[in-house]
mmCIF file of C-alpha atoms in Angstrom:
data_model
loop_
_atom_site.group_PDB
_atom_site.id
_atom_site.type_symbol
_atom_site.label_atom_id
_atom_site.label_comp_id
_atom_site.label_asym_id
_atom_site.label_seq_id
_atom_site.Cartn_x
_atom_site.Cartn_y
_atom_site.Cartn_z
ATOM 1 C CA MET A 253 95.347 117.030 108.108
ATOM 2 C CA GLN A 254 97.612 119.934 107.225
ATOM 3 C CA GLY A 255 98.659 120.163 103.522
ATOM 4 C CA THR A 256 102.180 120.220 104.465
ATOM 5 C CA THR A 257 101.921 116.937 106.083
ATOM 6 C CA VAL A 258 100.445 115.428 103.081
ATOM 7 C CA ARG A 259 103.306 116.678 101.051
ATOM 8 C CA ARG A 260 105.894 115.554 103.618
ATOM 9 C CA VAL A 261 104.292 111.943 103.608
ATOM 10 C CA GLY A 262 104.305 111.952 99.593
ATOM 11 C CA LEU A 263 108.000 112.743 99.698
ATOM 12 C CA VAL A 264 108.634 109.688 102.184
ATOM 13 C CA LEU A 265 106.650 107.360 99.838
ATOM 14 C CA ALA A 266 108.544 108.697 96.831
ATOM 15 C CA VAL A 267 111.958 108.287 98.504
ATOM 16 C CA ALA A 268 110.947 104.680 99.330
ATOM 17 C CA THR A 269 111.126 103.722 95.778
ATOM 18 C CA ALA A 270 114.707 104.190 95.653
ATOM 19 C CA LEU A 271 115.073 101.120 97.747
ATOM 20 C CA THR A 272 115.318 98.800 94.481
ATOM 21 C CA GLY A 273 117.918 100.891 92.451
ATOM 22 C CA VAL A 274 118.590 104.059 90.466
ATOM 23 C CA ALA A 275 117.366 105.336 87.136
ATOM 24 C CA ALA A 276 119.335 104.173 84.144
ATOM 25 C CA CYS A 277 122.194 105.862 82.984
ATOM 26 C CA THR A 278 124.539 105.222 80.153
ATOM 27 C CA SER A 279 128.331 104.491 80.336
ATOM 28 C CA PRO A 280 131.028 106.810 79.367
ATOM 29 C CA ASP A 281 133.205 106.367 76.548
ATOM 30 C CA PRO A 282 135.482 103.368 77.424
ATOM 31 C CA SER A 283 138.425 104.737 75.491
ATOM 32 C CA ASP A 284 139.080 107.489 78.095
ATOM 33 C CA GLY A 285 141.985 105.659 79.887
ATOM 34 C CA PRO A 286 145.588 106.733 80.695
ATOM 35 C CA GLY A 287 147.364 104.108 78.331
ATOM 36 C CA GLN A 288 146.421 101.262 75.932
ATOM 37 C CA GLU A 289 146.752 98.386 78.442
ATOM 38 C CA ASP A 290 144.518 100.217 80.960
ATOM 39 C CA ARG A 291 142.071 100.949 78.293
ATOM 40 C CA ALA A 292 142.045 97.279 77.246
ATOM 41 C CA ALA A 293 141.394 95.931 80.848
ATOM 42 C CA HIS A 294 138.657 98.768 81.136
ATOM 43 C CA ARG A 295 136.907 97.537 78.124
ATOM 44 C CA ARG A 296 137.133 93.763 79.526
ATOM 45 C CA SER A 297 135.528 94.973 82.701
ATOM 46 C CA LEU A 298 132.754 96.692 80.926
ATOM 47 C CA ALA A 299 132.208 93.818 78.684
ATOM 48 C CA THR A 300 131.776 91.613 81.763
ATOM 49 C CA LEU A 301 129.446 94.076 83.427
ATOM 50 C CA ARG A 302 127.258 94.569 80.441
ATOM 51 C CA SER A 303 126.876 90.810 80.210
ATOM 52 C CA ALA A 304 125.745 90.681 83.795
ATOM 53 C CA GLU A 305 123.282 93.646 83.258
ATOM 54 C CA ARG A 306 121.792 91.934 80.263
ATOM 55 C CA ALA A 307 121.430 88.670 82.365
ATOM 56 C CA THR A 308 119.945 90.330 85.331
ATOM 57 C CA GLU A 309 117.479 92.320 82.882
ATOM 58 C CA HIS A 310 116.416 88.919 81.256
ATOM 59 C CA ALA A 311 115.568 87.353 84.649
ATOM 60 C CA GLU A 312 112.635 89.533 84.774
ATOM 61 C CA SER A 313 111.988 89.165 88.361
ATOM 62 C CA ALA A 314 113.438 88.661 91.722
ATOM 63 C CA ARG A 315 113.098 88.721 95.583
ATOM 64 C CA VAL A 316 114.523 91.810 97.035
ATOM 65 C CA GLU A 317 115.599 92.835 100.698
ATOM 66 C CA SER A 318 117.216 96.282 101.325
ATOM 67 C CA THR A 319 118.068 98.841 104.039
ATOM 68 C CA THR A 320 118.534 102.523 103.271
ATOM 69 C CA THR A 321 119.853 105.202 105.452
ATOM 70 C CA MET A 322 119.730 109.130 104.626
ATOM 71 C CA GLY A 323 121.427 110.976 107.421
ATOM 72 C CA SER A 324 119.117 111.974 110.043
ATOM 73 C CA LEU A 325 115.924 112.217 107.688
ATOM 74 C CA MET A 326 115.250 108.427 107.731
ATOM 75 C CA SER A 327 116.370 104.780 107.785
ATOM 76 C CA MET A 328 114.070 101.968 106.278
ATOM 77 C CA THR A 329 113.931 98.387 105.310
ATOM 78 C CA ALA A 330 112.243 96.800 102.407
ATOM 79 C CA ASP A 331 111.554 93.303 101.449
ATOM 80 C CA GLY A 332 109.209 91.682 98.518
ATOM 81 C CA THR A 333 109.182 90.726 95.144
ATOM 82 C CA LEU A 334 109.572 92.802 91.865
ATOM 83 C CA GLY A 335 109.138 91.901 88.210
ATOM 84 C CA TRP A 336 110.168 94.023 85.164
ATOM 85 C CA SER A 337 109.196 92.016 82.098
ATOM 86 C CA ASP A 338 106.359 94.507 81.139
ATOM 87 C CA GLY A 339 106.732 97.469 83.246
ATOM 88 C CA LEU A 340 107.449 97.534 86.871
ATOM 89 C CA THR A 341 105.380 95.180 89.181
ATOM 90 C CA GLY A 342 105.757 94.005 92.565
ATOM 91 C CA VAL A 343 105.001 94.216 96.248
ATOM 92 C CA LEU A 344 107.296 95.348 99.105
ATOM 93 C CA THR A 345 106.787 95.728 102.595
ATOM 94 C CA ILE A 346 108.626 99.049 103.732
ATOM 95 C CA THR A 347 109.212 99.890 107.303
ATOM 96 C CA TYR A 348 110.666 103.110 108.533
ATOM 97 C CA THR A 349 113.209 102.382 111.435
ATOM 98 C CA GLY A 350 114.486 105.865 112.388
ATOM 99 C CA GLY A 351 114.812 109.386 111.441
ATOM 100 C CA THR A 352 112.365 112.324 111.201
ATOM 101 C CA MET A 353 110.313 110.317 108.454
ATOM 102 C CA ALA A 354 109.935 107.612 111.012
ATOM 103 C CA ASP A 355 108.322 110.153 113.462
ATOM 104 C CA THR A 356 106.257 111.497 110.741
ATOM 105 C CA MET A 357 104.915 108.005 109.948
ATOM 106 C CA ARG A 358 104.417 107.214 113.612
ATOM 107 C CA ARG A 359 102.128 110.185 113.905
ATOM 108 C CA LEU A 360 100.141 108.898 110.977
ATOM 109 C CA GLY A 361 99.406 105.642 112.840
ATOM 110 C CA SER A 362 101.996 103.167 111.470
ATOM 111 C CA THR A 363 105.777 102.933 110.515
ATOM 112 C CA SER A 364 105.254 100.074 108.252
ATOM 113 C CA MET A 365 103.225 100.176 104.842
ATOM 114 C CA GLU A 366 102.829 97.965 101.807
ATOM 115 C CA ALA A 367 103.859 99.279 98.648
ATOM 116 C CA ARG A 368 102.572 97.791 95.205
ATOM 117 C CA TYR A 369 103.976 98.748 91.939
ATOM 118 C CA LEU A 370 102.116 98.406 88.755
ATOM 119 C CA PRO A 371 103.023 99.625 85.104
ATOM 120 C CA ASP A 372 101.140 102.986 85.550
ATOM 121 C CA ALA A 373 101.160 103.943 89.125
ATOM 122 C CA TYR A 374 102.519 103.279 92.473
ATOM 123 C CA TYR A 375 100.219 102.494 95.583
ATOM 124 C CA ALA A 376 101.238 102.857 99.235
ATOM 125 C CA ARG A 377 99.122 101.674 102.027
ATOM 126 C CA MET A 378 98.668 103.841 105.028
ATOM 127 C CA GLY A 379 97.540 103.141 108.551
ATOM 128 C CA ASP A 380 94.071 103.659 110.154
ATOM 129 C CA THR A 381 95.081 107.183 111.411
ATOM 130 C CA PHE A 382 95.939 108.402 107.998
ATOM 131 C CA ALA A 383 92.590 106.989 106.638
ATOM 132 C CA GLU A 384 90.527 108.630 109.289
ATOM 133 C CA GLN A 385 91.959 112.019 107.896
ATOM 134 C CA ALA A 386 91.715 111.100 104.373
ATOM 135 C CA GLY A 387 88.060 110.150 103.740
ATOM 136 C CA GLY A 388 88.299 106.550 105.294
ATOM 137 C CA ARG A 389 90.796 105.673 102.539
ATOM 138 C CA HIS A 390 93.846 103.613 103.265
ATOM 139 C CA TRP A 391 95.620 103.468 99.805
ATOM 140 C CA ILE A 392 97.431 106.369 98.089
ATOM 141 C CA ARG A 393 97.762 106.059 94.158
ATOM 142 C CA TYR A 394 100.836 107.890 92.713
ATOM 143 C CA ALA A 395 100.503 108.080 88.935
ATOM 144 C CA TYR A 396 103.859 108.130 87.545
ATOM 145 C CA GLU A 397 103.001 111.238 85.197
ATOM 146 C CA ASP A 398 101.986 113.188 88.233
ATOM 147 C CA LEU A 399 105.041 112.932 90.255
ATOM 148 C CA GLU A 400 105.969 116.514 89.541
ATOM 149 C CA ALA A 401 103.883 117.536 92.688
ATOM 150 C CA LEU A 402 106.566 115.821 94.833
ATOM 151 C CA THR A 403 109.545 117.455 93.232
ATOM 152 C CA GLY A 404 108.555 121.047 92.485
ATOM 153 C CA GLY A 405 108.945 120.795 88.677
ATOM 154 C CA SER A 406 111.561 117.984 88.291
ATOM 155 C CA GLY A 407 109.033 115.119 88.528
ATOM 156 C CA ALA A 408 109.158 113.680 85.093
ATOM 157 C CA PRO A 409 112.738 112.128 85.726
ATOM 158 C CA LEU A 410 111.274 110.925 89.335
ATOM 159 C CA GLY A 411 108.585 108.892 87.306
ATOM 160 C CA ASP A 412 110.990 107.482 85.104
ATOM 161 C CA GLN A 413 113.228 106.628 87.976
ATOM 162 C CA MET A 414 110.236 104.811 89.799
ATOM 163 C CA ARG A 415 109.620 102.715 86.618
ATOM 164 C CA GLY A 416 113.173 101.975 86.186
ATOM 165 C CA THR A 417 113.799 100.620 89.743
ATOM 166 C CA THR A 418 115.215 97.119 88.676
ATOM 167 C CA PRO A 419 118.344 95.402 89.821
ATOM 168 C CA ASN A 420 120.119 95.743 86.300
ATOM 169 C CA GLN A 421 120.068 99.609 86.921
ATOM 170 C CA SER A 422 122.991 99.199 89.718
ATOM 171 C CA VAL A 423 124.977 97.576 86.980
ATOM 172 C CA LYS A 424 124.215 100.283 84.682
ATOM 173 C CA LEU A 425 125.278 102.973 87.141
ATOM 174 C CA LEU A 426 128.495 101.133 87.637
ATOM 175 C CA LEU A 427 129.189 101.255 83.933
ATOM 176 C CA SER A 428 129.188 105.104 84.328
ATOM 177 C CA SER A 429 132.051 104.743 86.510
ATOM 178 C CA GLY A 430 135.584 105.923 85.068
ATOM 179 C CA ASP A 431 137.486 103.743 87.803
ATOM 180 C CA VAL A 432 135.406 100.555 87.788
ATOM 181 C CA ARG A 433 137.595 97.537 89.084
ATOM 182 C CA LYS A 434 137.215 94.115 90.042
ATOM 183 C CA VAL A 435 137.753 93.534 93.806
ATOM 184 C CA GLY A 436 137.881 89.754 93.866
ATOM 185 C CA GLU A 437 135.826 86.709 94.802
ATOM 186 C CA GLU A 438 133.717 86.773 97.887
ATOM 187 C CA THR A 439 130.779 84.716 99.488
ATOM 188 C CA VAL A 440 127.510 86.358 99.682
ATOM 189 C CA ARG A 441 124.881 84.505 101.611
ATOM 190 C CA GLY A 442 126.343 81.183 100.758
ATOM 191 C CA ARG A 443 127.095 82.006 97.056
ATOM 192 C CA THR A 444 130.352 82.705 95.427
ATOM 193 C CA ALA A 445 130.255 86.125 93.658
ATOM 194 C CA THR A 446 132.522 88.666 92.167
ATOM 195 C CA HIS A 447 132.785 91.919 93.919
ATOM 196 C CA TRP A 448 133.044 94.976 91.393
ATOM 197 C CA SER A 449 133.455 98.660 92.724
ATOM 198 C CA GLY A 450 133.813 101.907 91.067
ATOM 199 C CA THR A 451 132.965 105.715 91.843
ATOM 200 C CA VAL A 452 130.303 107.670 89.713
ATOM 201 C CA ALA A 453 130.711 111.435 89.334
ATOM 202 C CA ALA A 454 127.285 113.296 89.072
ATOM 203 C CA ALA A 455 128.768 115.625 86.387
ATOM 204 C CA ASP A 456 129.533 112.489 84.211
ATOM 205 C CA VAL A 457 126.149 110.932 84.430
ATOM 206 C CA ALA A 458 124.636 110.893 80.895
ATOM 207 C CA ASP A 459 121.093 110.814 81.820
ATOM 208 C CA ALA A 460 120.145 114.504 82.269
ATOM 209 C CA GLY A 461 117.303 113.982 84.472
ATOM 210 C CA LEU A 462 119.121 111.640 87.026
ATOM 211 C CA ARG A 463 122.258 113.954 86.801
ATOM 212 C CA LYS A 464 119.844 116.931 87.841
ATOM 213 C CA GLN A 465 118.444 114.738 90.652
ATOM 214 C CA LEU A 466 121.780 114.183 92.056
ATOM 215 C CA THR A 467 123.141 117.587 91.621
ATOM 216 C CA GLU A 468 119.951 119.086 93.396
ATOM 217 C CA ALA A 469 120.436 116.518 96.179
ATOM 218 C CA GLY A 470 123.945 117.713 96.851
ATOM 219 C CA VAL A 471 125.638 114.642 95.387
ATOM 220 C CA THR A 472 128.876 115.089 93.544
ATOM 221 C CA THR A 473 130.071 111.463 93.655
ATOM 222 C CA GLU A 474 128.628 108.229 94.627
ATOM 223 C CA THR A 475 130.402 104.908 95.167
ATOM 224 C CA VAL A 476 128.717 101.615 93.832
ATOM 225 C CA ASP A 477 129.734 98.149 94.878
ATOM 226 C CA ILE A 478 128.041 95.196 93.190
ATOM 227 C CA TRP A 479 128.476 91.347 93.415
ATOM 228 C CA ILE A 480 127.756 89.204 90.518
ATOM 229 C CA ASP A 481 127.228 85.323 90.997
ATOM 230 C CA GLU A 482 128.279 82.510 88.483
ATOM 231 C CA ARG A 483 125.089 83.020 86.514
ATOM 232 C CA ASN A 484 125.834 86.699 85.707
ATOM 233 C CA LEU A 485 123.061 87.725 87.978
ATOM 234 C CA LEU A 486 123.306 90.575 90.523
ATOM 235 C CA VAL A 487 123.114 89.259 94.157
ATOM 236 C CA LYS A 488 124.107 92.247 96.173
ATOM 237 C CA LYS A 489 124.685 96.022 95.725
ATOM 238 C CA VAL A 490 125.926 98.767 98.055
ATOM 239 C CA GLU A 491 125.604 102.549 97.021
ATOM 240 C CA LYS A 492 127.053 105.364 99.156
ATOM 241 C CA ALA A 493 126.702 109.169 98.451
ATOM 242 C CA ARG A 494 127.076 112.207 100.586
ATOM 243 C CA MET A 495 123.734 114.286 100.285
ATOM 244 C CA THR A 496 122.587 117.772 101.694
ATOM 245 C CA THR A 497 120.409 115.602 104.295
ATOM 246 C CA GLY A 498 123.652 113.557 105.215
ATOM 247 C CA LEU A 499 125.238 110.380 104.174
ATOM 248 C CA MET A 500 122.985 108.077 102.043
ATOM 249 C CA THR A 501 123.894 104.306 102.186
ATOM 250 C CA GLN A 502 121.773 101.748 100.579
ATOM 251 C CA THR A 503 122.389 97.939 100.474
ATOM 252 C CA ALA A 504 120.110 95.340 98.748
ATOM 253 C CA HIS A 505 120.203 91.726 98.152
ATOM 254 C CA TYR A 506 118.602 89.960 95.304
ATOM 255 C CA ALA A 507 117.540 86.251 95.087
ATOM 256 C CA ASP A 508 115.084 83.719 93.473
ATOM 257 C CA TYR A 509 115.295 85.265 90.124
ATOM 258 C CA GLY A 510 112.333 84.136 87.950
ATOM 259 C CA VAL A 511 109.974 84.118 90.963
ATOM 260 C CA ALA A 512 106.374 84.660 90.326
ATOM 261 C CA VAL A 513 105.277 88.114 90.913
ATOM 262 C CA ARG A 514 101.711 89.250 91.644
ATOM 263 C CA ALA A 515 100.616 92.830 92.315
ATOM 264 C CA GLU A 516 96.740 93.505 92.570
ATOM 265 C CA ARG A 517 95.472 97.056 92.128
ATOM 266 C CA PRO A 518 93.843 98.223 95.431
ATOM 267 C CA PRO A 519 90.066 98.595 95.755
ATOM 268 C CA ARG A 520 89.019 101.849 94.348
ATOM 269 C CA SER A 521 86.666 102.354 97.096
ATOM 270 C CA ASP A 522 89.615 102.338 99.409
ATOM 271 C CA THR A 523 92.058 104.358 97.289
ATOM 272 C CA GLY A 524 92.722 108.253 97.162
ATOM 273 C CA ASP A 525 94.540 109.698 94.361
ATOM 274 C CA PHE A 526 97.739 111.674 95.497
ATOM 275 C CA GLU A 527 96.608 114.809 93.164
ATOM 276 C CA ASP A 528 93.081 114.835 94.694
ATOM 277 C CA LEU A 529 94.372 114.769 98.122
ATOM 278 C CA MET A 530 96.678 117.561 97.362
ATOM 279 C CA ARG A 531 93.952 119.452 96.051
ATOM 280 C CA LYS A 532 91.562 118.815 98.882
ATOM 281 C CA GLN A 533 94.131 119.738 101.418
ATOM 282 C CA THR A 534 95.256 122.946 99.780
ATOM 283 C CA GLY A 535 91.937 124.139 98.685
ATOM 284 C CA THR A 536 92.879 123.949 94.870
ATOM 285 C CA PRO A 537 89.880 123.559 92.701
#
């Protein structure tokens, strides 16, 4: 298999982790408002969202269903369970449904894969065609500290992002919005929920790593919508941003908070390390 193909597949798998959220970022100073009344309303909104962020974080696990589209590059779905009580753990089934990335995966034997998240690494199970070209191994291991290879030097923040893909991170992202507002009460899959919306400017994101990633992807602003139920838990989120690859739209639903999560490390004999695969394909000693 060509080294460029391995890199391309690696990028697919890294991007897939974005399905469950974005990296944490801190909120701007809530005193930045046009008037005292507006500032007071803004502070109340932020207080409500911070309560939702804490409740969602303390729930420690949930069932996730999501869809993501990134222009002509790819579209994909994911579903499974994630836990975040002691590092990120969980299992998702990811299916590439369109775009050039789906074509790449199809040539490698399957458009669907199992992704396992453990506190130290992310594992992706590829198809038989890939295994035939990778020493018979179906699983690829991505150590979070080794993700620099996927981003040409900006991998440390990406590793942090993968470890931080929990539902409460979407609430944190909205807390960075200067125009966060309550839209109203709506029904999400049979549950009453409060809809909140806002626009996040990449330049205003406090986390330097995430700000750099957004900028390098061509993102200047991102719209974030979340729905919070009566238990103060996130039940739905929608994020949209214009990127160099086209419009990115991501929708996720969360349910069964507190669900048991089990993610077993794949057999070592059937697992190849991404860094090792890269060295073999490029001839690097």
